[in-house]
Amino acid sequence: MDLNQTYFFYGYSAAWLIVLGFILILIRRGQQINSELQRLKALVEDKDK
Amino acid sequence: MRDKTIYTLGISGTLLLLYNLHTILMVLPDEAAQGTIGKMLLIHAPAAIAGMTLYFVAVAYSIMFLKTKNFAYDSAAVAVIEVAQVFTLINLVTGSIWGHIIWGIWWTWDARLTRQFMCFMLYLGYLLMRPALNEATQRATISAFVAIFAAADIPLVWLAIRVHDARTQHPGPVLETGTLDPAWRIPFLISWIAFMLIGSALAMVRVRQENARREIDSLRRELHAI
């Protein structure tokens, strides 16, 4: 592979990696939000009792 | 139903991108002057256009929020802006790699590059500002104004290579001038459609998270009241 093709590969890989990175951030954030939501719901139920 | 829509949009966008990748690598001939690296156009420009489209969608949501004070529009605006930032980042990174080969430099402060970078920074400011504002109505109102204000940069990005005396190293427009090979038009369009499908799926996931966050805020207020 010449330099031209190598950098073309880098460019396309970078694009896929950026999207993949964002998806991983979304998954991680979603897990944090869900666990916080469950914790707060349990706290509210406890307080109501 | 909503899960099904998200998966359908995401999977169809990914399949379209993979099909397009096959066309770009195996079917399309290399660009006459630049060689293989010239094909970077087929991801670099559609990413920019997808980003700009989503910024305008966010402006529409922001205006709707200011008119109705319905927080669903605020959630949609922040979700769409975050996804638009992803596409703008793809545009900046692929452009930098392309420029390294063709111009011999990673970056130059010319009209288009600077304005696109400014656009990215303005909306990054929008995303960083939001957690600093605790009160929900204040946060959504200020965010809506910032989103609308920042969008003023988008026509400048578009015009940067169309103004005659603009100091830019960036090449001129190829789509409407007929200088883009007809064989390249379909892969160009497919890239944009695939980005929009994937972007819509990601934005829908992000809206759901923003709604859950609002529920967390109300539960915290409820706990505080108890």
PDB file of C-alpha atoms in Angstrom:
ATOM      1  CA  MET A   1       0.000   0.000   0.000  1.00  0.00           C
ATOM      2  CA  ASP A   2       1.356   3.439  -0.877  1.00  0.00           C
ATOM      3  CA  LEU A   3       1.085   6.485   1.381  1.00  0.00           C
ATOM      4  CA  ASN A   4      -2.012   7.726  -0.485  1.00  0.00           C
ATOM      5  CA  GLN A   5      -3.920   4.499   0.197  1.00  0.00           C
ATOM      6  CA  THR A   6      -2.651   4.252   3.766  1.00  0.00           C
ATOM      7  CA  TYR A   7      -4.011   7.695   4.658  1.00  0.00           C
ATOM      8  CA  PHE A   8      -7.289   6.912   2.878  1.00  0.00           C
ATOM      9  CA  PHE A   9      -7.562   3.871   5.170  1.00  0.00           C
ATOM     10  CA  TYR A  10      -6.741   6.075   8.209  1.00  0.00           C
ATOM     11  CA  GLY A  11      -9.486   8.535   7.240  1.00  0.00           C
ATOM     12  CA  TYR A  12     -12.206   5.910   6.881  1.00  0.00           C
ATOM     13  CA  SER A  13     -11.070   4.113  10.044  1.00  0.00           C
ATOM     14  CA  ALA A  14     -11.169   7.407  11.957  1.00  0.00           C
ATOM     15  CA  ALA A  15     -14.763   8.021  10.832  1.00  0.00           C
ATOM     16  CA  TRP A  16     -15.923   4.564  11.987  1.00  0.00           C
ATOM     17  CA  LEU A  17     -13.983   4.888  15.257  1.00  0.00           C
ATOM     18  CA  ILE A  18     -15.561   8.285  16.036  1.00  0.00           C
ATOM     19  CA  VAL A  19     -19.081   6.853  15.549  1.00  0.00           C
ATOM     20  CA  LEU A  20     -18.153   3.739  17.574  1.00  0.00           C
ATOM     21  CA  GLY A  21     -16.696   5.912  20.341  1.00  0.00           C
ATOM     22  CA  PHE A  22     -19.908   7.950  20.507  1.00  0.00           C
ATOM     23  CA  ILE A  23     -22.003   4.760  20.691  1.00  0.00           C
ATOM     24  CA  LEU A  24     -19.838   3.512  23.598  1.00  0.00           C
ATOM     25  CA  ILE A  25     -20.278   6.875  25.380  1.00  0.00           C
ATOM     26  CA  LEU A  26     -24.058   6.607  24.864  1.00  0.00           C
ATOM     27  CA  ILE A  27     -24.143   3.057  26.268  1.00  0.00           C
ATOM     28  CA  ARG A  28     -22.050   4.014  29.317  1.00  0.00           C
ATOM     29  CA  ARG A  29     -24.117   7.137  29.959  1.00  0.00           C
ATOM     30  CA  GLY A  30     -27.345   5.144  29.565  1.00  0.00           C
ATOM     31  CA  GLN A  31     -26.182   2.616  32.174  1.00  0.00           C
ATOM     32  CA  GLN A  32     -25.287   5.423  34.629  1.00  0.00           C
ATOM     33  CA  ILE A  33     -28.650   7.167  34.104  1.00  0.00           C
ATOM     34  CA  ASN A  34     -30.603   3.902  34.549  1.00  0.00           C
ATOM     35  CA  SER A  35     -28.807   2.945  37.759  1.00  0.00           C
ATOM     36  CA  GLU A  36     -29.321   6.474  39.175  1.00  0.00           C
ATOM     37  CA  LEU A  37     -33.004   6.342  38.201  1.00  0.00           C
ATOM     38  CA  GLN A  38     -33.484   2.962  39.916  1.00  0.00           C
ATOM     39  CA  ARG A  39     -31.656   4.188  43.030  1.00  0.00           C
ATOM     40  CA  LEU A  40     -33.832   7.305  43.296  1.00  0.00           C
ATOM     41  CA  LYS A  41     -37.064   5.354  42.676  1.00  0.00           C
ATOM     42  CA  ALA A  42     -36.124   2.952  45.486  1.00  0.00           C
ATOM     43  CA  LEU A  43     -35.346   5.911  47.784  1.00  0.00           C
ATOM     44  CA  VAL A  44     -38.711   7.544  47.038  1.00  0.00           C
ATOM     45  CA  GLU A  45     -40.543   4.253  47.711  1.00  0.00           C
ATOM     46  CA  ASP A  46     -38.689   3.866  51.022  1.00  0.00           C
ATOM     47  CA  LYS A  47     -39.550   7.416  52.062  1.00  0.00           C
ATOM     48  CA  ASP A  48     -43.212   6.901  51.125  1.00  0.00           C
ATOM     49  CA  LYS A  49     -43.389   3.858  53.438  1.00  0.00           C
TER      50      LYS A  49
ATOM     51  CA  MET B   1     -42.145   0.229  18.853  1.00  0.00           C
ATOM     52  CA  ARG B   2     -39.561   2.909  19.513  1.00  0.00           C
ATOM     53  CA  ASP B   3     -36.798   0.308  20.021  1.00  0.00           C
ATOM     54  CA  LYS B   4     -37.755  -1.261  16.701  1.00  0.00           C
ATOM     55  CA  THR B   5     -37.504   2.127  14.942  1.00  0.00           C
ATOM     56  CA  ILE B   6     -34.070   2.811  16.472  1.00  0.00           C
ATOM     57  CA  TYR B   7     -32.729  -0.602  15.408  1.00  0.00           C
ATOM     58  CA  THR B   8     -34.250  -0.311  11.921  1.00  0.00           C
ATOM     59  CA  LEU B   9     -32.712   3.127  11.365  1.00  0.00           C
ATOM     60  CA  GLY B  10     -29.317   2.149  12.806  1.00  0.00           C
ATOM     61  CA  ILE B  11     -29.010  -1.177  10.986  1.00  0.00           C
ATOM     62  CA  SER B  12     -30.220   0.173   7.621  1.00  0.00           C
ATOM     63  CA  GLY B  13     -27.766   3.107   7.910  1.00  0.00           C
ATOM     64  CA  THR B  14     -24.866   0.772   8.751  1.00  0.00           C
ATOM     65  CA  LEU B  15     -25.741  -1.613   5.893  1.00  0.00           C
ATOM     66  CA  LEU B  16     -25.908   1.329   3.483  1.00  0.00           C
ATOM     67  CA  LEU B  17     -22.491   2.543   4.665  1.00  0.00           C
ATOM     68  CA  LEU B  18     -21.005  -0.954   4.228  1.00  0.00           C
ATOM     69  CA  TYR B  19     -22.529  -1.275   0.743  1.00  0.00           C
ATOM     70  CA  ASN B  20     -21.134   2.158  -0.083  1.00  0.00           C
ATOM     71  CA  LEU B  21     -17.713   1.218   1.270  1.00  0.00           C
ATOM     72  CA  HIS B  22     -17.700  -1.762  -1.097  1.00  0.00           C
ATOM     73  CA  THR B  23     -18.619   0.518  -4.029  1.00  0.00           C
ATOM     74  CA  ILE B  24     -15.955   3.074  -3.072  1.00  0.00           C
ATOM     75  CA  LEU B  25     -13.185   0.479  -2.630  1.00  0.00           C
ATOM     76  CA  MET B  26     -14.043  -2.019  -5.375  1.00  0.00           C
ATOM     77  CA  VAL B  27     -16.097  -0.278  -8.058  1.00  0.00           C
ATOM     78  CA  LEU B  28     -15.234   3.420  -8.259  1.00  0.00           C
ATOM     79  CA  PRO B  29     -12.017   4.329 -10.078  1.00  0.00           C
ATOM     80  CA  ASP B  30      -9.478   6.491  -8.244  1.00  0.00           C
ATOM     81  CA  GLU B  31      -9.705  10.267  -8.623  1.00  0.00           C
ATOM     82  CA  ALA B  32      -7.668  11.308 -11.679  1.00  0.00           C
ATOM     83  CA  ALA B  33      -5.477  13.940  -9.986  1.00  0.00           C
ATOM     84  CA  GLN B  34      -5.381  12.787  -6.357  1.00  0.00           C
ATOM     85  CA  GLY B  35      -5.546   8.978  -6.567  1.00  0.00           C
ATOM     86  CA  THR B  36      -7.211   6.922  -3.820  1.00  0.00           C
ATOM     87  CA  ILE B  37      -7.163   9.714  -1.239  1.00  0.00           C
ATOM     88  CA  GLY B  38      -9.557  11.709  -3.463  1.00  0.00           C
ATOM     89  CA  LYS B  39     -12.276   9.234  -2.456  1.00  0.00           C
ATOM     90  CA  MET B  40     -12.138  10.802   1.006  1.00  0.00           C
ATOM     91  CA  LEU B  41     -14.621  13.287  -0.489  1.00  0.00           C
ATOM     92  CA  LEU B  42     -17.308  10.582  -0.249  1.00  0.00           C
ATOM     93  CA  ILE B  43     -17.192  10.596   3.553  1.00  0.00           C
ATOM     94  CA  HIS B  44     -15.736  14.045   4.307  1.00  0.00           C
ATOM     95  CA  ALA B  45     -18.379  16.164   2.552  1.00  0.00           C
ATOM     96  CA  PRO B  46     -21.467  14.030   3.365  1.00  0.00           C
ATOM     97  CA  ALA B  47     -20.420  14.134   7.053  1.00  0.00           C
ATOM     98  CA  ALA B  48     -20.277  17.945   6.889  1.00  0.00           C
ATOM     99  CA  ILE B  49     -23.676  18.169   5.160  1.00  0.00           C
ATOM    100  CA  ALA B  50     -25.235  15.713   7.653  1.00  0.00           C
ATOM    101  CA  GLY B  51     -23.832  17.807  10.520  1.00  0.00           C
ATOM    102  CA  MET B  52     -25.185  21.043   9.045  1.00  0.00           C
ATOM    103  CA  THR B  53     -28.596  19.460   8.386  1.00  0.00           C
ATOM    104  CA  LEU B  54     -28.799  18.316  12.005  1.00  0.00           C
ATOM    105  CA  TYR B  55     -27.721  21.749  13.330  1.00  0.00           C
ATOM    106  CA  PHE B  56     -30.644  23.296  11.410  1.00  0.00           C
ATOM    107  CA  VAL B  57     -32.995  20.627  12.810  1.00  0.00           C
ATOM    108  CA  ALA B  58     -31.736  21.598  16.290  1.00  0.00           C
ATOM    109  CA  VAL B  59     -32.469  25.265  15.528  1.00  0.00           C
ATOM    110  CA  ALA B  60     -36.038  24.300  14.567  1.00  0.00           C
ATOM    111  CA  TYR B  61     -36.431  22.388  17.860  1.00  0.00           C
ATOM    112  CA  SER B  62     -34.952  25.334  19.800  1.00  0.00           C
ATOM    113  CA  ILE B  63     -37.422  27.757  18.198  1.00  0.00           C
ATOM    114  CA  MET B  64     -40.248  25.313  18.990  1.00  0.00           C
ATOM    115  CA  PHE B  65     -39.106  25.204  22.618  1.00  0.00           C
ATOM    116  CA  LEU B  66     -39.042  29.004  22.889  1.00  0.00           C
ATOM    117  CA  LYS B  67     -42.555  29.146  21.433  1.00  0.00           C
ATOM    118  CA  THR B  68     -44.162  26.320  23.428  1.00  0.00           C
ATOM    119  CA  LYS B  69     -41.893  25.854  26.502  1.00  0.00           C
ATOM    120  CA  ASN B  70     -42.316  22.119  25.924  1.00  0.00           C
ATOM    121  CA  PHE B  71     -39.191  20.364  27.279  1.00  0.00           C
ATOM    122  CA  ALA B  72     -39.487  17.576  24.717  1.00  0.00           C
ATOM    123  CA  TYR B  73     -38.153  20.070  22.135  1.00  0.00           C
ATOM    124  CA  ASP B  74     -35.207  20.932  24.375  1.00  0.00           C
ATOM    125  CA  SER B  75     -34.362  17.218  24.719  1.00  0.00           C
ATOM    126  CA  ALA B  76     -34.585  16.782  20.953  1.00  0.00           C
ATOM    127  CA  ALA B  77     -32.366  19.843  20.325  1.00  0.00           C
ATOM    128  CA  VAL B  78     -29.554  18.705  22.624  1.00  0.00           C
ATOM    129  CA  ALA B  79     -29.729  15.148  21.238  1.00  0.00           C
ATOM    130  CA  VAL B  80     -29.519  16.315  17.640  1.00  0.00           C
ATOM    131  CA  ILE B  81     -26.667  18.765  18.393  1.00  0.00           C
ATOM    132  CA  GLU B  82     -24.610  16.039  20.055  1.00  0.00           C
ATOM    133  CA  VAL B  83     -24.984  13.808  16.976  1.00  0.00           C
ATOM    134  CA  ALA B  84     -24.212  16.751  14.661  1.00  0.00           C
ATOM    135  CA  GLN B  85     -20.987  17.270  16.633  1.00  0.00           C
ATOM    136  CA  VAL B  86     -19.992  13.666  15.847  1.00  0.00           C
ATOM    137  CA  PHE B  87     -20.419  14.290  12.100  1.00  0.00           C
ATOM    138  CA  THR B  88     -18.608  17.629  12.274  1.00  0.00           C
ATOM    139  CA  LEU B  89     -15.722  15.906  14.055  1.00  0.00           C
ATOM    140  CA  ILE B  90     -15.626  13.244  11.307  1.00  0.00           C
ATOM    141  CA  ASN B  91     -15.532  16.074   8.747  1.00  0.00           C
ATOM    142  CA  LEU B  92     -12.662  17.852  10.525  1.00  0.00           C
ATOM    143  CA  VAL B  93     -10.588  14.696  11.116  1.00  0.00           C
ATOM    144  CA  THR B  94     -11.000  13.253   7.593  1.00  0.00           C
ATOM    145  CA  GLY B  95     -10.301  16.705   6.121  1.00  0.00           C
ATOM    146  CA  SER B  96      -7.124  16.980   8.146  1.00  0.00           C
ATOM    147  CA  ILE B  97      -5.906  13.550   6.979  1.00  0.00           C
ATOM    148  CA  TRP B  98      -6.807  14.401   3.374  1.00  0.00           C
ATOM    149  CA  GLY B  99      -5.052  17.773   3.644  1.00  0.00           C
ATOM    150  CA  HIS B 100      -1.912  16.113   5.019  1.00  0.00           C
ATOM    151  CA  ILE B 101      -1.520  14.172   1.772  1.00  0.00           C
ATOM    152  CA  ILE B 102      -2.719  16.756  -0.773  1.00  0.00           C
ATOM    153  CA  TRP B 103      -1.552  20.035   0.833  1.00  0.00           C
ATOM    154  CA  GLY B 104       1.309  18.609   2.886  1.00  0.00           C
ATOM    155  CA  ILE B 105      -0.148  20.075   6.097  1.00  0.00           C
ATOM    156  CA  TRP B 106      -2.559  18.801   8.758  1.00  0.00           C
ATOM    157  CA  TRP B 107      -4.299  22.144   9.247  1.00  0.00           C
ATOM    158  CA  THR B 108      -4.424  25.722   7.975  1.00  0.00           C
ATOM    159  CA  TRP B 109      -6.397  28.665   9.323  1.00  0.00           C
ATOM    160  CA  ASP B 110      -8.179  29.405   6.037  1.00  0.00           C
ATOM    161  CA  ALA B 111     -11.759  30.661   5.694  1.00  0.00           C
ATOM    162  CA  ARG B 112     -13.656  27.378   5.467  1.00  0.00           C
ATOM    163  CA  LEU B 113     -11.594  25.323   7.897  1.00  0.00           C
ATOM    164  CA  THR B 114     -11.641  28.065  10.515  1.00  0.00           C
ATOM    165  CA  ARG B 115     -15.406  28.585  10.228  1.00  0.00           C
ATOM    166  CA  GLN B 116     -16.125  24.873  10.432  1.00  0.00           C
ATOM    167  CA  PHE B 117     -13.860  24.633  13.483  1.00  0.00           C
ATOM    168  CA  MET B 118     -15.676  27.642  14.981  1.00  0.00           C
ATOM    169  CA  CYS B 119     -19.001  25.913  14.378  1.00  0.00           C
ATOM    170  CA  PHE B 120     -17.718  22.829  16.206  1.00  0.00           C
ATOM    171  CA  MET B 121     -16.432  24.942  19.126  1.00  0.00           C
ATOM    172  CA  LEU B 122     -19.658  26.983  19.409  1.00  0.00           C
ATOM    173  CA  TYR B 123     -21.794  23.864  19.733  1.00  0.00           C
ATOM    174  CA  LEU B 124     -19.224  22.267  22.043  1.00  0.00           C
ATOM    175  CA  GLY B 125     -19.741  25.349  24.208  1.00  0.00           C
ATOM    176  CA  TYR B 126     -23.503  24.682  24.057  1.00  0.00           C
ATOM    177  CA  LEU B 127     -22.993  21.124  25.328  1.00  0.00           C
ATOM    178  CA  LEU B 128     -20.522  22.157  28.053  1.00  0.00           C
ATOM    179  CA  MET B 129     -22.729  25.043  29.220  1.00  0.00           C
ATOM    180  CA  ARG B 130     -25.833  22.925  29.880  1.00  0.00           C
ATOM    181  CA  PRO B 131     -24.653  21.015  32.981  1.00  0.00           C
ATOM    182  CA  ALA B 132     -23.582  24.323  34.535  1.00  0.00           C
ATOM    183  CA  LEU B 133     -27.199  25.571  34.597  1.00  0.00           C
ATOM    184  CA  ASN B 134     -29.211  23.873  37.356  1.00  0.00           C
ATOM    185  CA  GLU B 135     -32.667  25.317  36.781  1.00  0.00           C
ATOM    186  CA  ALA B 136     -34.391  23.400  33.964  1.00  0.00           C
ATOM    187  CA  THR B 137     -36.328  26.271  32.345  1.00  0.00           C
ATOM    188  CA  GLN B 138     -33.333  28.608  32.479  1.00  0.00           C
ATOM    189  CA  ARG B 139     -31.077  25.880  31.032  1.00  0.00           C
ATOM    190  CA  ALA B 140     -33.451  25.107  28.166  1.00  0.00           C
ATOM    191  CA  THR B 141     -34.119  28.781  27.337  1.00  0.00           C
ATOM    192  CA  ILE B 142     -30.454  29.850  27.324  1.00  0.00           C
ATOM    193  CA  SER B 143     -29.514  26.691  25.376  1.00  0.00           C
ATOM    194  CA  ALA B 144     -32.162  27.454  22.747  1.00  0.00           C
ATOM    195  CA  PHE B 145     -30.807  30.983  22.242  1.00  0.00           C
ATOM    196  CA  VAL B 146     -27.213  29.678  22.014  1.00  0.00           C
ATOM    197  CA  ALA B 147     -28.252  27.012  19.474  1.00  0.00           C
ATOM    198  CA  ILE B 148     -29.948  29.634  17.294  1.00  0.00           C
ATOM    199  CA  PHE B 149     -27.064  32.105  17.626  1.00  0.00           C
ATOM    200  CA  ALA B 150     -24.407  29.463  16.811  1.00  0.00           C
ATOM    201  CA  ALA B 151     -26.297  28.467  13.657  1.00  0.00           C
ATOM    202  CA  ALA B 152     -25.405  31.854  12.172  1.00  0.00           C
ATOM    203  CA  ASP B 153     -21.958  30.349  11.518  1.00  0.00           C
ATOM    204  CA  ILE B 154     -23.320  27.571   9.259  1.00  0.00           C
ATOM    205  CA  PRO B 155     -24.108  29.747   6.191  1.00  0.00           C
ATOM    206  CA  LEU B 156     -20.620  31.263   6.617  1.00  0.00           C
ATOM    207  CA  VAL B 157     -19.066  27.770   6.415  1.00  0.00           C
ATOM    208  CA  TRP B 158     -21.125  27.125   3.288  1.00  0.00           C
ATOM    209  CA  LEU B 159     -20.239  30.476   1.706  1.00  0.00           C
ATOM    210  CA  ALA B 160     -16.538  30.400   2.608  1.00  0.00           C
ATOM    211  CA  ILE B 161     -15.518  28.797  -0.700  1.00  0.00           C
ATOM    212  CA  ARG B 162     -18.140  30.610  -2.767  1.00  0.00           C
ATOM    213  CA  VAL B 163     -17.065  34.172  -2.067  1.00  0.00           C
ATOM    214  CA  HIS B 164     -14.653  35.264  -4.803  1.00  0.00           C
ATOM    215  CA  ASP B 165     -12.049  36.974  -2.642  1.00  0.00           C
ATOM    216  CA  ALA B 166     -12.193  34.458   0.231  1.00  0.00           C
ATOM    217  CA  ARG B 167      -8.709  33.450   1.345  1.00  0.00           C
ATOM    218  CA  THR B 168      -9.060  29.699   1.304  1.00  0.00           C
ATOM    219  CA  GLN B 169      -6.923  26.746   0.387  1.00  0.00           C
ATOM    220  CA  HIS B 170     -10.026  24.574   0.335  1.00  0.00           C
ATOM    221  CA  PRO B 171     -11.134  23.562  -3.197  1.00  0.00           C
ATOM    222  CA  GLY B 172     -14.252  25.121  -4.695  1.00  0.00           C
ATOM    223  CA  PRO B 173     -17.712  23.538  -4.712  1.00  0.00           C
ATOM    224  CA  VAL B 174     -18.084  20.392  -6.843  1.00  0.00           C
ATOM    225  CA  LEU B 175     -21.719  19.362  -6.418  1.00  0.00           C
ATOM    226  CA  GLU B 176     -23.646  22.143  -8.132  1.00  0.00           C
ATOM    227  CA  THR B 177     -20.872  23.112 -10.557  1.00  0.00           C
ATOM    228  CA  GLY B 178     -20.976  19.791 -12.409  1.00  0.00           C
ATOM    229  CA  THR B 179     -17.301  19.068 -11.739  1.00  0.00           C
ATOM    230  CA  LEU B 180     -18.076  15.930  -9.742  1.00  0.00           C
ATOM    231  CA  ASP B 181     -17.964  12.774 -11.878  1.00  0.00           C
ATOM    232  CA  PRO B 182     -21.559  11.452 -12.319  1.00  0.00           C
ATOM    233  CA  ALA B 183     -20.396   8.012 -11.107  1.00  0.00           C
ATOM    234  CA  TRP B 184     -19.479   9.617  -7.763  1.00  0.00           C
ATOM    235  CA  ARG B 185     -22.871  11.256  -7.195  1.00  0.00           C
ATOM    236  CA  ILE B 186     -24.754   8.137  -6.032  1.00  0.00           C
ATOM    237  CA  PRO B 187     -22.106   7.032  -3.460  1.00  0.00           C
ATOM    238  CA  PHE B 188     -21.995  10.655  -2.252  1.00  0.00           C
ATOM    239  CA  LEU B 189     -25.782  10.668  -1.769  1.00  0.00           C
ATOM    240  CA  ILE B 190     -25.760   7.203  -0.147  1.00  0.00           C
ATOM    241  CA  SER B 191     -23.133   8.354   2.376  1.00  0.00           C
ATOM    242  CA  TRP B 192     -25.315  11.317   3.345  1.00  0.00           C
ATOM    243  CA  ILE B 193     -28.477   9.179   3.655  1.00  0.00           C
ATOM    244  CA  ALA B 194     -26.598   6.559   5.721  1.00  0.00           C
ATOM    245  CA  PHE B 195     -25.267   9.270   8.056  1.00  0.00           C
ATOM    246  CA  MET B 196     -28.759  10.700   8.476  1.00  0.00           C
ATOM    247  CA  LEU B 197     -30.225   7.247   9.273  1.00  0.00           C
ATOM    248  CA  ILE B 198     -27.499   6.444  11.815  1.00  0.00           C
ATOM    249  CA  GLY B 199     -27.720  10.000  13.196  1.00  0.00           C
ATOM    250  CA  SER B 200     -31.495   9.700  13.669  1.00  0.00           C
ATOM    251  CA  ALA B 201     -31.087   6.404  15.553  1.00  0.00           C
ATOM    252  CA  LEU B 202     -28.395   7.878  17.824  1.00  0.00           C
ATOM    253  CA  ALA B 203     -30.448  11.037  18.435  1.00  0.00           C
ATOM    254  CA  MET B 204     -33.481   8.928  19.433  1.00  0.00           C
ATOM    255  CA  VAL B 205     -31.366   7.036  21.983  1.00  0.00           C
ATOM    256  CA  ARG B 206     -30.020  10.353  23.260  1.00  0.00           C
ATOM    257  CA  VAL B 207     -33.557  11.837  23.581  1.00  0.00           C
ATOM    258  CA  ARG B 208     -34.554   8.851  25.707  1.00  0.00           C
ATOM    259  CA  GLN B 209     -31.564   9.492  27.995  1.00  0.00           C
ATOM    260  CA  GLU B 210     -32.432  13.174  28.273  1.00  0.00           C
ATOM    261  CA  ASN B 211     -36.023  12.284  29.271  1.00  0.00           C
ATOM    262  CA  ALA B 212     -34.688   9.864  31.911  1.00  0.00           C
ATOM    263  CA  ARG B 213     -32.425  12.632  33.192  1.00  0.00           C
ATOM    264  CA  ARG B 214     -35.441  14.914  33.566  1.00  0.00           C
ATOM    265  CA  GLU B 215     -37.198  12.167  35.526  1.00  0.00           C
ATOM    266  CA  ILE B 216     -34.108  11.961  37.776  1.00  0.00           C
ATOM    267  CA  ASP B 217     -34.328  15.722  38.391  1.00  0.00           C
ATOM    268  CA  SER B 218     -38.009  15.487  39.360  1.00  0.00           C
ATOM    269  CA  LEU B 219     -37.350  12.491  41.664  1.00  0.00           C
ATOM    270  CA  ARG B 220     -34.576  14.466  43.361  1.00  0.00           C
ATOM    271  CA  ARG B 221     -36.961  17.382  43.894  1.00  0.00           C
ATOM    272  CA  GLU B 222     -39.576  14.978  45.267  1.00  0.00           C
ATOM    273  CA  LEU B 223     -37.033  13.468  47.687  1.00  0.00           C
ATOM    274  CA  HIS B 224     -35.962  16.930  48.765  1.00  0.00           C
ATOM    275  CA  ALA B 225     -39.613  17.870  49.421  1.00  0.00           C
ATOM    276  CA  ILE B 226     -40.209  14.703  51.484  1.00  0.00           C
TER     277      ILE B 226
END
